[in-house]
Amino acid sequence: MDKRIRRNEICVIGLPRCDFVFSSTRTCFIAFGYEESPLEMTILRKLIQERGIQAVEASGSLAPAQNAFCAKICSKIITSQFCIVLINNEEKDGREIPNANVNMEYGLMLGFNKYVIPFQRAVQKLPFNVAGLDTIKYNNRDFERLAATAIDQAIETTRQESISPLGANQITEVFLLTKKALITPLNNEGDKNIYQLGAPLGFNLLNDFSGMNYMYFGNFTALRPETVLWRLRMLTEILDGRRATLKDRVKVGVATEEQVQLLEELLQRLEIWLVVTSNEEKTVLNKVLNTSSQHYKTQVFSIGDVWNELENLGKA
């Protein structure tokens, strides 16, 4: 296994397995009370976005048919590059009441040994269980300055060996160029329709340099192998379902014989590309694919494959 990859092997709430990879995304998880810190969150979102980091909040994501704690909080903390917590208490009847959810999320960050930037208003008191931890005290006048300094330090401290000067989207695009593929621009109705078949499952649409061959591309480094396989099977079922109705579309007049023939030829040449975290996951997926009836050509790449391609640029 790549030495840069560290997984969380044991689920803290007792689910069968975890396997999310620490610091595998260029994100910052922020724990905060929705009513206690609106001004601070506006400033933090701006500062983080300006530095090319994605701000992640438990309230800002949906997790249909998934364990909400795992999908919206725990996994996001694990995979984040660093974390921020706003330990601002609710003030009620002259008393300060700590936010239970924020303190629970703070505990997870500490338990996972994450790099955490804790903030609290200068006029408030820390809960006794974190009173001994270094916390940035602030007021409305100096919060942005203190936050900017702390975030810059966090980014520098948590920079991974594998992080390139290129942004994440640029890394993906350069890798795809080495494989002679381009992201499809979706500037016509046909490409949009093909793209939309895979979009709900997280697939993007690619073309080769000729523009005549299509590939569905799934960057699934934050997902477990069984989840990747489920998405792959669902995509295959969707494509097979469309192919099975092509002749019926001609009969009801929504497509011509020529259009159906063109689409059938396109689907026959269609490929599916997957990117997963490690070579171990790549091996697991390839083993399943080799024993399945998957009839769309499928290629699996690991993060290591991506970096090897980028490191070899210009050596030939």
PDB file of C-alpha atoms in Angstrom:
ATOM      1  CA  MET A   1       0.000   0.000   0.000  1.00  0.00           C
ATOM      2  CA  ASP A   2       1.092   3.531  -0.704  1.00  0.00           C
ATOM      3  CA  LYS A   3       2.660   4.866   2.514  1.00  0.00           C
ATOM      4  CA  ARG A   4       0.718   8.089   2.046  1.00  0.00           C
ATOM      5  CA  ILE A   5      -2.578   6.230   2.479  1.00  0.00           C
ATOM      6  CA  ARG A   6      -3.967   5.734   6.005  1.00  0.00           C
ATOM      7  CA  ARG A   7      -7.401   4.237   6.467  1.00  0.00           C
ATOM      8  CA  ASN A   8      -9.797   4.298   9.368  1.00  0.00           C
ATOM      9  CA  GLU A   9     -10.188   0.577   9.913  1.00  0.00           C
ATOM     10  CA  ILE A  10     -12.731   0.488  12.768  1.00  0.00           C
ATOM     11  CA  CYS A  11     -16.147   2.159  12.596  1.00  0.00           C
ATOM     12  CA  VAL A  12     -16.808   4.213  15.733  1.00  0.00           C
ATOM     13  CA  ILE A  13     -20.535   3.398  15.688  1.00  0.00           C
ATOM     14  CA  GLY A  14     -20.153  -0.325  15.061  1.00  0.00           C
ATOM     15  CA  LEU A  15     -20.952  -0.630  11.373  1.00  0.00           C
ATOM     16  CA  PRO A  16     -19.286  -3.565   9.601  1.00  0.00           C
ATOM     17  CA  ARG A  17     -16.379  -1.584   8.177  1.00  0.00           C
ATOM     18  CA  CYS A  18     -15.157   1.913   7.451  1.00  0.00           C
ATOM     19  CA  ASP A  19     -12.082   2.147   5.187  1.00  0.00           C
ATOM     20  CA  PHE A  20     -12.409   5.889   4.573  1.00  0.00           C
ATOM     21  CA  VAL A  21      -8.976   7.352   3.889  1.00  0.00           C
ATOM     22  CA  PHE A  22      -7.607  10.070   6.147  1.00  0.00           C
ATOM     23  CA  SER A  23      -6.971  13.463   4.513  1.00  0.00           C
ATOM     24  CA  SER A  24      -7.892  12.085   1.074  1.00  0.00           C
ATOM     25  CA  THR A  25      -9.847  15.163  -0.041  1.00  0.00           C
ATOM     26  CA  ARG A  26      -8.956  18.830  -0.294  1.00  0.00           C
ATOM     27  CA  THR A  27     -11.679  19.822   2.149  1.00  0.00           C
ATOM     28  CA  CYS A  28     -12.136  21.430   5.550  1.00  0.00           C
ATOM     29  CA  PHE A  29     -14.887  20.102   7.811  1.00  0.00           C
ATOM     30  CA  ILE A  30     -16.415  22.865   9.949  1.00  0.00           C
ATOM     31  CA  ALA A  31     -18.352  22.123  13.142  1.00  0.00           C
ATOM     32  CA  PHE A  32     -20.549  25.011  14.271  1.00  0.00           C
ATOM     33  CA  GLY A  33     -23.884  25.893  15.807  1.00  0.00           C
ATOM     34  CA  TYR A  34     -26.269  27.066  13.101  1.00  0.00           C
ATOM     35  CA  GLU A  35     -27.728  29.812  15.287  1.00  0.00           C
ATOM     36  CA  GLU A  36     -24.570  30.756  17.190  1.00  0.00           C
ATOM     37  CA  SER A  37     -22.071  31.509  14.392  1.00  0.00           C
ATOM     38  CA  PRO A  38     -23.679  32.852  11.162  1.00  0.00           C
ATOM     39  CA  LEU A  39     -21.248  35.758  10.689  1.00  0.00           C
ATOM     40  CA  GLU A  40     -18.206  33.584  11.352  1.00  0.00           C
ATOM     41  CA  MET A  41     -19.360  30.973   8.832  1.00  0.00           C
ATOM     42  CA  THR A  42     -19.734  33.580   6.102  1.00  0.00           C
ATOM     43  CA  ILE A  43     -16.139  34.660   6.668  1.00  0.00           C
ATOM     44  CA  LEU A  44     -14.784  31.099   6.922  1.00  0.00           C
ATOM     45  CA  ARG A  45     -16.462  29.942   3.717  1.00  0.00           C
ATOM     46  CA  LYS A  46     -14.931  32.892   1.853  1.00  0.00           C
ATOM     47  CA  LEU A  47     -11.419  32.375   3.273  1.00  0.00           C
ATOM     48  CA  ILE A  48     -11.416  28.652   2.590  1.00  0.00           C
ATOM     49  CA  GLN A  49     -12.765  28.978  -0.951  1.00  0.00           C
ATOM     50  CA  GLU A  50     -10.165  31.624  -1.787  1.00  0.00           C
ATOM     51  CA  ARG A  51      -7.462  29.094  -0.884  1.00  0.00           C
ATOM     52  CA  GLY A  52      -8.799  26.338  -3.116  1.00  0.00           C
ATOM     53  CA  ILE A  53     -10.264  24.273  -0.276  1.00  0.00           C
ATOM     54  CA  GLN A  54     -13.860  23.077  -0.155  1.00  0.00           C
ATOM     55  CA  ALA A  55     -15.759  23.873   3.046  1.00  0.00           C
ATOM     56  CA  VAL A  56     -17.791  20.884   4.257  1.00  0.00           C
ATOM     57  CA  GLU A  57     -20.636  21.198   6.746  1.00  0.00           C
ATOM     58  CA  ALA A  58     -22.883  18.454   8.097  1.00  0.00           C
ATOM     59  CA  SER A  59     -25.942  20.537   7.206  1.00  0.00           C
ATOM     60  CA  GLY A  60     -24.786  21.112   3.642  1.00  0.00           C
ATOM     61  CA  SER A  61     -25.012  17.547   2.309  1.00  0.00           C
ATOM     62  CA  LEU A  62     -27.674  14.933   1.684  1.00  0.00           C
ATOM     63  CA  ALA A  63     -27.240  11.225   2.382  1.00  0.00           C
ATOM     64  CA  PRO A  64     -30.248   9.400   0.913  1.00  0.00           C
ATOM     65  CA  ALA A  65     -30.499   5.744   2.029  1.00  0.00           C
ATOM     66  CA  GLN A  66     -27.242   6.049   3.981  1.00  0.00           C
ATOM     67  CA  ASN A  67     -26.367   6.267   7.657  1.00  0.00           C
ATOM     68  CA  ALA A  68     -26.514  10.047   8.139  1.00  0.00           C
ATOM     69  CA  PHE A  69     -23.905  10.156  10.914  1.00  0.00           C
ATOM     70  CA  CYS A  70     -21.439   8.175   8.806  1.00  0.00           C
ATOM     71  CA  ALA A  71     -22.096   9.899   5.472  1.00  0.00           C
ATOM     72  CA  LYS A  72     -22.533  13.497   6.649  1.00  0.00           C
ATOM     73  CA  ILE A  73     -20.209  13.775   9.649  1.00  0.00           C
ATOM     74  CA  CYS A  74     -17.776  10.966  10.477  1.00  0.00           C
ATOM     75  CA  SER A  75     -16.532  10.197   6.960  1.00  0.00           C
ATOM     76  CA  LYS A  76     -16.266  13.908   6.145  1.00  0.00           C
ATOM     77  CA  ILE A  77     -14.078  14.509   9.197  1.00  0.00           C
ATOM     78  CA  ILE A  78     -11.849  11.549   8.332  1.00  0.00           C
ATOM     79  CA  THR A  79     -11.317  12.521   4.701  1.00  0.00           C
ATOM     80  CA  SER A  80     -10.870  16.265   5.306  1.00  0.00           C
ATOM     81  CA  GLN A  81      -7.436  17.849   5.060  1.00  0.00           C
ATOM     82  CA  PHE A  82      -8.033  19.735   8.317  1.00  0.00           C
ATOM     83  CA  CYS A  83     -10.978  20.809  10.498  1.00  0.00           C
ATOM     84  CA  ILE A  84     -12.371  23.942  12.121  1.00  0.00           C
ATOM     85  CA  VAL A  85     -14.642  24.044  15.168  1.00  0.00           C
ATOM     86  CA  LEU A  86     -16.565  27.063  16.458  1.00  0.00           C
ATOM     87  CA  ILE A  87     -17.124  26.367  20.156  1.00  0.00           C
ATOM     88  CA  ASN A  88     -19.603  29.172  20.643  1.00  0.00           C
ATOM     89  CA  ASN A  89     -22.158  28.614  23.374  1.00  0.00           C
ATOM     90  CA  GLU A  90     -25.823  29.431  23.160  1.00  0.00           C
ATOM     91  CA  GLU A  91     -26.780  32.134  25.649  1.00  0.00           C
ATOM     92  CA  LYS A  92     -30.124  31.545  27.366  1.00  0.00           C
ATOM     93  CA  ASP A  93     -31.504  33.182  30.507  1.00  0.00           C
ATOM     94  CA  GLY A  94     -28.083  34.587  31.304  1.00  0.00           C
ATOM     95  CA  ARG A  95     -26.404  31.182  31.067  1.00  0.00           C
ATOM     96  CA  GLU A  96     -24.018  29.753  28.474  1.00  0.00           C
ATOM     97  CA  ILE A  97     -25.116  26.391  27.093  1.00  0.00           C
ATOM     98  CA  PRO A  98     -22.540  24.398  25.066  1.00  0.00           C
ATOM     99  CA  ASN A  99     -23.730  23.031  21.732  1.00  0.00           C
ATOM    100  CA  ALA A 100     -23.824  19.240  22.159  1.00  0.00           C
ATOM    101  CA  ASN A 101     -23.479  18.447  18.443  1.00  0.00           C
ATOM    102  CA  VAL A 102     -20.483  20.753  18.008  1.00  0.00           C
ATOM    103  CA  ASN A 103     -18.725  19.238  21.010  1.00  0.00           C
ATOM    104  CA  MET A 104     -19.434  15.711  19.759  1.00  0.00           C
ATOM    105  CA  GLU A 105     -17.921  16.570  16.365  1.00  0.00           C
ATOM    106  CA  TYR A 106     -14.947  18.207  18.115  1.00  0.00           C
ATOM    107  CA  GLY A 107     -14.423  14.986  20.049  1.00  0.00           C
ATOM    108  CA  LEU A 108     -14.385  12.987  16.816  1.00  0.00           C
ATOM    109  CA  MET A 109     -11.767  15.327  15.337  1.00  0.00           C
ATOM    110  CA  LEU A 110      -9.550  14.891  18.385  1.00  0.00           C
ATOM    111  CA  GLY A 111     -10.111  11.133  18.446  1.00  0.00           C
ATOM    112  CA  PHE A 112      -9.070  10.857  14.810  1.00  0.00           C
ATOM    113  CA  ASN A 113      -5.996  13.012  15.523  1.00  0.00           C
ATOM    114  CA  LYS A 114      -7.066  15.586  12.949  1.00  0.00           C
ATOM    115  CA  TYR A 115      -5.482  19.002  12.630  1.00  0.00           C
ATOM    116  CA  VAL A 116      -8.137  21.205  14.269  1.00  0.00           C
ATOM    117  CA  ILE A 117      -8.484  24.986  14.464  1.00  0.00           C
ATOM    118  CA  PRO A 118     -10.768  25.772  17.446  1.00  0.00           C
ATOM    119  CA  PHE A 119     -12.343  29.230  17.792  1.00  0.00           C
ATOM    120  CA  GLN A 120     -14.450  30.772  20.536  1.00  0.00           C
ATOM    121  CA  ARG A 121     -15.706  34.278  21.214  1.00  0.00           C
ATOM    122  CA  ALA A 122     -13.493  36.072  23.722  1.00  0.00           C
ATOM    123  CA  VAL A 123     -16.372  36.801  26.099  1.00  0.00           C
ATOM    124  CA  GLN A 124     -17.382  33.145  26.454  1.00  0.00           C
ATOM    125  CA  LYS A 125     -15.974  30.279  28.495  1.00  0.00           C
ATOM    126  CA  LEU A 126     -14.780  26.931  27.205  1.00  0.00           C
ATOM    127  CA  PRO A 127     -16.463  23.736  28.410  1.00  0.00           C
ATOM    128  CA  PHE A 128     -14.334  22.105  31.134  1.00  0.00           C
ATOM    129  CA  ASN A 129     -13.433  19.073  28.992  1.00  0.00           C
ATOM    130  CA  VAL A 130     -11.646  21.204  26.354  1.00  0.00           C
ATOM    131  CA  ALA A 131     -10.584  24.105  28.548  1.00  0.00           C
ATOM    132  CA  GLY A 132      -6.986  22.866  28.531  1.00  0.00           C
ATOM    133  CA  LEU A 133      -6.742  22.837  24.720  1.00  0.00           C
ATOM    134  CA  ASP A 134      -5.286  25.803  22.879  1.00  0.00           C
ATOM    135  CA  THR A 135      -8.207  27.799  21.447  1.00  0.00           C
ATOM    136  CA  ILE A 136      -8.230  30.990  19.386  1.00  0.00           C
ATOM    137  CA  LYS A 137     -10.271  33.624  21.219  1.00  0.00           C
ATOM    138  CA  TYR A 138     -11.707  36.352  18.991  1.00  0.00           C
ATOM    139  CA  ASN A 139     -14.132  39.205  18.631  1.00  0.00           C
ATOM    140  CA  ASN A 140     -15.962  40.504  15.560  1.00  0.00           C
ATOM    141  CA  ARG A 141     -13.169  42.960  14.716  1.00  0.00           C
ATOM    142  CA  ASP A 142     -10.276  40.500  14.592  1.00  0.00           C
ATOM    143  CA  PHE A 143     -11.937  37.208  13.586  1.00  0.00           C
ATOM    144  CA  GLU A 144     -11.153  37.391   9.856  1.00  0.00           C
ATOM    145  CA  ARG A 145      -7.493  38.240  10.469  1.00  0.00           C
ATOM    146  CA  LEU A 146      -7.026  35.467  13.036  1.00  0.00           C
ATOM    147  CA  ALA A 147      -8.896  32.940  10.887  1.00  0.00           C
ATOM    148  CA  ALA A 148      -6.868  33.739   7.746  1.00  0.00           C
ATOM    149  CA  THR A 149      -3.584  33.243   9.614  1.00  0.00           C
ATOM    150  CA  ALA A 150      -4.733  29.985  11.216  1.00  0.00           C
ATOM    151  CA  ILE A 151      -6.080  28.561   7.941  1.00  0.00           C
ATOM    152  CA  ASP A 152      -2.855  29.354   6.062  1.00  0.00           C
ATOM    153  CA  GLN A 153      -0.872  27.566   8.769  1.00  0.00           C
ATOM    154  CA  ALA A 154      -3.228  24.583   8.657  1.00  0.00           C
ATOM    155  CA  ILE A 155      -2.899  24.248   4.881  1.00  0.00           C
ATOM    156  CA  GLU A 156       0.886  24.371   5.079  1.00  0.00           C
ATOM    157  CA  THR A 157       1.073  21.912   7.982  1.00  0.00           C
ATOM    158  CA  THR A 158      -1.331  19.365   6.485  1.00  0.00           C
ATOM    159  CA  ARG A 159       0.051  19.486   2.955  1.00  0.00           C
ATOM    160  CA  GLN A 160       0.363  15.908   1.702  1.00  0.00           C
ATOM    161  CA  GLU A 161       3.345  14.442  -0.146  1.00  0.00           C
ATOM    162  CA  SER A 162       1.043  13.747  -3.049  1.00  0.00           C
ATOM    163  CA  ILE A 163      -0.394  17.229  -3.362  1.00  0.00           C
ATOM    164  CA  SER A 164       0.607  18.878  -6.612  1.00  0.00           C
ATOM    165  CA  PRO A 165       0.785  22.590  -7.448  1.00  0.00           C
ATOM    166  CA  LEU A 166      -2.163  21.802  -9.736  1.00  0.00           C
ATOM    167  CA  GLY A 167      -5.670  21.976  -8.315  1.00  0.00           C
ATOM    168  CA  ALA A 168      -7.699  18.767  -8.016  1.00  0.00           C
ATOM    169  CA  ASN A 169      -9.692  19.413 -11.203  1.00  0.00           C
ATOM    170  CA  GLN A 170      -6.528  20.193 -13.140  1.00  0.00           C
ATOM    171  CA  ILE A 171      -4.873  17.005 -11.880  1.00  0.00           C
ATOM    172  CA  THR A 172      -7.805  14.977 -13.164  1.00  0.00           C
ATOM    173  CA  GLU A 173      -7.820  16.754 -16.522  1.00  0.00           C
ATOM    174  CA  VAL A 174      -4.071  16.288 -17.042  1.00  0.00           C
ATOM    175  CA  PHE A 175      -4.382  12.593 -16.170  1.00  0.00           C
ATOM    176  CA  LEU A 176      -7.214  12.214 -18.659  1.00  0.00           C
ATOM    177  CA  LEU A 177      -5.127  13.929 -21.316  1.00  0.00           C
ATOM    178  CA  THR A 178      -2.395  11.330 -20.788  1.00  0.00           C
ATOM    179  CA  LYS A 179      -5.080   8.719 -21.514  1.00  0.00           C
ATOM    180  CA  LYS A 180      -6.086  10.709 -24.639  1.00  0.00           C
ATOM    181  CA  ALA A 181      -9.480  11.695 -23.241  1.00  0.00           C
ATOM    182  CA  LEU A 182     -11.327  14.982 -22.799  1.00  0.00           C
ATOM    183  CA  ILE A 183     -14.299  15.957 -20.633  1.00  0.00           C
ATOM    184  CA  THR A 184     -17.305  16.222 -22.938  1.00  0.00           C
ATOM    185  CA  PRO A 185     -18.501  19.868 -23.079  1.00  0.00           C
ATOM    186  CA  LEU A 186     -22.248  18.973 -23.269  1.00  0.00           C
ATOM    187  CA  ASN A 187     -23.001  21.576 -25.910  1.00  0.00           C
ATOM    188  CA  ASN A 188     -25.537  19.462 -27.782  1.00  0.00           C
ATOM    189  CA  GLU A 189     -28.680  17.572 -26.772  1.00  0.00           C
ATOM    190  CA  GLY A 190     -27.278  14.128 -27.581  1.00  0.00           C
ATOM    191  CA  ASP A 191     -24.235  14.491 -25.333  1.00  0.00           C
ATOM    192  CA  LYS A 192     -26.423  15.904 -22.556  1.00  0.00           C
ATOM    193  CA  ASN A 193     -28.722  12.878 -22.725  1.00  0.00           C
ATOM    194  CA  ILE A 194     -25.815  10.444 -22.553  1.00  0.00           C
ATOM    195  CA  TYR A 195     -24.239  12.356 -19.672  1.00  0.00           C
ATOM    196  CA  GLN A 196     -27.478  12.407 -17.692  1.00  0.00           C
ATOM    197  CA  LEU A 197     -27.672   8.604 -17.685  1.00  0.00           C
ATOM    198  CA  GLY A 198     -24.543   8.435 -15.510  1.00  0.00           C
ATOM    199  CA  ALA A 199     -24.747  11.734 -13.636  1.00  0.00           C
ATOM    200  CA  PRO A 200     -26.995  10.516 -10.757  1.00  0.00           C
ATOM    201  CA  LEU A 201     -24.367   7.889  -9.955  1.00  0.00           C
ATOM    202  CA  GLY A 202     -21.459  10.355  -9.983  1.00  0.00           C
ATOM    203  CA  PHE A 203     -20.106   9.645 -13.466  1.00  0.00           C
ATOM    204  CA  ASN A 204     -18.802  12.324 -15.799  1.00  0.00           C
ATOM    205  CA  LEU A 205     -18.733  11.900 -19.570  1.00  0.00           C
ATOM    206  CA  LEU A 206     -15.538  11.802 -21.640  1.00  0.00           C
ATOM    207  CA  ASN A 207     -14.633  11.648 -25.331  1.00  0.00           C
ATOM    208  CA  ASP A 208     -11.475  10.365 -26.909  1.00  0.00           C
ATOM    209  CA  PHE A 209      -9.551  12.768 -29.139  1.00  0.00           C
ATOM    210  CA  SER A 210     -11.563  11.702 -32.200  1.00  0.00           C
ATOM    211  CA  GLY A 211     -14.790  12.737 -30.491  1.00  0.00           C
ATOM    212  CA  MET A 212     -16.424   9.509 -31.685  1.00  0.00           C
ATOM    213  CA  ASN A 213     -15.918   7.296 -28.636  1.00  0.00           C
ATOM    214  CA  TYR A 214     -17.394   7.888 -25.192  1.00  0.00           C
ATOM    215  CA  MET A 215     -16.267   6.899 -21.697  1.00  0.00           C
ATOM    216  CA  TYR A 216     -18.067   7.266 -18.380  1.00  0.00           C
ATOM    217  CA  PHE A 217     -15.566   8.441 -15.765  1.00  0.00           C
ATOM    218  CA  GLY A 218     -16.094   7.934 -12.033  1.00  0.00           C
ATOM    219  CA  ASN A 219     -13.652   9.487  -9.543  1.00  0.00           C
ATOM    220  CA  PHE A 220     -14.613   7.362  -6.518  1.00  0.00           C
ATOM    221  CA  THR A 221     -11.616   7.702  -4.209  1.00  0.00           C
ATOM    222  CA  ALA A 222     -13.876   8.498  -1.225  1.00  0.00           C
ATOM    223  CA  LEU A 223     -16.017   5.360  -1.678  1.00  0.00           C
ATOM    224  CA  ARG A 224     -15.574   1.762  -0.579  1.00  0.00           C
ATOM    225  CA  PRO A 225     -15.170  -0.942  -3.265  1.00  0.00           C
ATOM    226  CA  GLU A 226     -18.632  -2.420  -2.732  1.00  0.00           C
ATOM    227  CA  THR A 227     -20.189   1.021  -3.215  1.00  0.00           C
ATOM    228  CA  VAL A 228     -18.185   1.536  -6.415  1.00  0.00           C
ATOM    229  CA  LEU A 229     -19.361  -1.861  -7.691  1.00  0.00           C
ATOM    230  CA  TRP A 230     -22.970  -0.975  -6.913  1.00  0.00           C
ATOM    231  CA  ARG A 231     -22.680   2.246  -8.903  1.00  0.00           C
ATOM    232  CA  LEU A 232     -21.074   0.373 -11.777  1.00  0.00           C
ATOM    233  CA  ARG A 233     -23.859  -2.232 -11.803  1.00  0.00           C
ATOM    234  CA  MET A 234     -26.537   0.439 -11.694  1.00  0.00           C
ATOM    235  CA  LEU A 235     -24.947   2.287 -14.616  1.00  0.00           C
ATOM    236  CA  THR A 236     -24.832  -0.959 -16.592  1.00  0.00           C
ATOM    237  CA  GLU A 237     -28.504  -1.620 -15.848  1.00  0.00           C
ATOM    238  CA  ILE A 238     -29.452   1.879 -16.982  1.00  0.00           C
ATOM    239  CA  LEU A 239     -27.504   1.519 -20.237  1.00  0.00           C
ATOM    240  CA  ASP A 240     -28.918  -1.952 -20.910  1.00  0.00           C
ATOM    241  CA  GLY A 241     -32.422  -0.663 -20.209  1.00  0.00           C
ATOM    242  CA  ARG A 242     -32.022   2.065 -22.805  1.00  0.00           C
ATOM    243  CA  ARG A 243     -30.570  -0.332 -25.369  1.00  0.00           C
ATOM    244  CA  ALA A 244     -33.488  -2.719 -24.874  1.00  0.00           C
ATOM    245  CA  THR A 245     -35.991  -0.028 -25.876  1.00  0.00           C
ATOM    246  CA  LEU A 246     -34.236   1.354 -28.958  1.00  0.00           C
ATOM    247  CA  LYS A 247     -36.496  -0.406 -31.468  1.00  0.00           C
ATOM    248  CA  ASP A 248     -39.578   0.662 -29.536  1.00  0.00           C
ATOM    249  CA  ARG A 249     -38.456   4.289 -29.813  1.00  0.00           C
ATOM    250  CA  VAL A 250     -38.514   3.959 -33.587  1.00  0.00           C
ATOM    251  CA  LYS A 251     -42.001   2.448 -33.491  1.00  0.00           C
ATOM    252  CA  VAL A 252     -43.471   5.280 -31.432  1.00  0.00           C
ATOM    253  CA  GLY A 253     -41.728   7.893 -33.556  1.00  0.00           C
ATOM    254  CA  VAL A 254     -39.387   9.420 -30.973  1.00  0.00           C
ATOM    255  CA  ALA A 255     -36.265   8.282 -32.857  1.00  0.00           C
ATOM    256  CA  THR A 256     -35.279   7.398 -36.410  1.00  0.00           C
ATOM    257  CA  GLU A 257     -33.630   4.201 -37.609  1.00  0.00           C
ATOM    258  CA  GLU A 258     -30.438   6.162 -38.274  1.00  0.00           C
ATOM    259  CA  GLN A 259     -30.388   7.625 -34.752  1.00  0.00           C
ATOM    260  CA  VAL A 260     -30.953   4.229 -33.179  1.00  0.00           C
ATOM    261  CA  GLN A 261     -28.196   2.636 -35.238  1.00  0.00           C
ATOM    262  CA  LEU A 262     -25.786   5.425 -34.307  1.00  0.00           C
ATOM    263  CA  LEU A 263     -26.606   5.088 -30.605  1.00  0.00           C
ATOM    264  CA  GLU A 264     -26.228   1.298 -30.703  1.00  0.00           C
ATOM    265  CA  GLU A 265     -22.791   1.619 -32.303  1.00  0.00           C
ATOM    266  CA  LEU A 266     -21.828   4.228 -29.700  1.00  0.00           C
ATOM    267  CA  LEU A 267     -22.907   1.980 -26.809  1.00  0.00           C
ATOM    268  CA  GLN A 268     -21.025  -0.980 -28.266  1.00  0.00           C
ATOM    269  CA  ARG A 269     -17.788   1.033 -28.120  1.00  0.00           C
ATOM    270  CA  LEU A 270     -18.570   2.671 -24.762  1.00  0.00           C
ATOM    271  CA  GLU A 271     -16.046   2.289 -21.938  1.00  0.00           C
ATOM    272  CA  ILE A 272     -16.250   2.911 -18.195  1.00  0.00           C
ATOM    273  CA  TRP A 273     -13.264   4.280 -16.262  1.00  0.00           C
ATOM    274  CA  LEU A 274     -13.010   4.209 -12.471  1.00  0.00           C
ATOM    275  CA  VAL A 275     -10.499   5.850 -10.120  1.00  0.00           C
ATOM    276  CA  VAL A 276     -10.205   4.360  -6.604  1.00  0.00           C
ATOM    277  CA  THR A 277      -7.882   5.030  -3.704  1.00  0.00           C
ATOM    278  CA  SER A 278      -5.384   2.174  -3.575  1.00  0.00           C
ATOM    279  CA  ASN A 279      -3.917  -0.655  -5.620  1.00  0.00           C
ATOM    280  CA  GLU A 280      -5.627  -3.074  -3.200  1.00  0.00           C
ATOM    281  CA  GLU A 281      -9.036  -1.655  -4.132  1.00  0.00           C
ATOM    282  CA  LYS A 282      -8.101  -1.770  -7.796  1.00  0.00           C
ATOM    283  CA  THR A 283      -7.239  -5.472  -7.424  1.00  0.00           C
ATOM    284  CA  VAL A 284     -10.524  -6.205  -5.642  1.00  0.00           C
ATOM    285  CA  LEU A 285     -12.565  -4.483  -8.347  1.00  0.00           C
ATOM    286  CA  ASN A 286     -10.673  -6.124 -11.202  1.00  0.00           C
ATOM    287  CA  LYS A 287     -11.143  -9.547  -9.599  1.00  0.00           C
ATOM    288  CA  VAL A 288     -14.905  -9.023  -9.494  1.00  0.00           C
ATOM    289  CA  LEU A 289     -14.979  -7.628 -13.032  1.00  0.00           C
ATOM    290  CA  ASN A 290     -13.016 -10.584 -14.390  1.00  0.00           C
ATOM    291  CA  THR A 291     -15.615 -13.017 -13.029  1.00  0.00           C
ATOM    292  CA  SER A 292     -18.706 -10.970 -13.914  1.00  0.00           C
ATOM    293  CA  SER A 293     -20.724 -10.608 -17.085  1.00  0.00           C
ATOM    294  CA  GLN A 294     -19.857  -6.914 -17.403  1.00  0.00           C
ATOM    295  CA  HIS A 295     -19.990  -6.293 -21.154  1.00  0.00           C
ATOM    296  CA  TYR A 296     -18.845  -2.672 -21.207  1.00  0.00           C
ATOM    297  CA  LYS A 297     -15.074  -2.406 -21.240  1.00  0.00           C
ATOM    298  CA  THR A 298     -14.098  -1.167 -17.782  1.00  0.00           C
ATOM    299  CA  GLN A 299     -10.720   0.175 -16.655  1.00  0.00           C
ATOM    300  CA  VAL A 300      -9.816   0.730 -13.003  1.00  0.00           C
ATOM    301  CA  PHE A 301      -7.089   3.162 -11.921  1.00  0.00           C
ATOM    302  CA  SER A 302      -5.679   3.805  -8.460  1.00  0.00           C
ATOM    303  CA  ILE A 303      -4.425   7.115  -7.103  1.00  0.00           C
ATOM    304  CA  GLY A 304      -0.954   5.649  -7.542  1.00  0.00           C
ATOM    305  CA  ASP A 305      -1.629   5.130 -11.250  1.00  0.00           C
ATOM    306  CA  VAL A 306      -2.686   8.761 -11.576  1.00  0.00           C
ATOM    307  CA  TRP A 307       0.461  10.074  -9.906  1.00  0.00           C
ATOM    308  CA  ASN A 308       2.705   7.718 -11.884  1.00  0.00           C
ATOM    309  CA  GLU A 309       1.244   9.086 -15.124  1.00  0.00           C
ATOM    310  CA  LEU A 310       1.802  12.687 -13.985  1.00  0.00           C
ATOM    311  CA  GLU A 311       5.334  12.015 -12.737  1.00  0.00           C
ATOM    312  CA  ASN A 312       6.241  10.434 -16.081  1.00  0.00           C
ATOM    313  CA  LEU A 313       5.176  13.478 -18.094  1.00  0.00           C
ATOM    314  CA  GLY A 314       8.053  14.735 -20.142  1.00  0.00           C
ATOM    315  CA  LYS A 315      10.307  11.719 -19.433  1.00  0.00           C
ATOM    316  CA  ALA A 316       9.580   9.988 -22.699  1.00  0.00           C
TER     317      ALA A 316
END
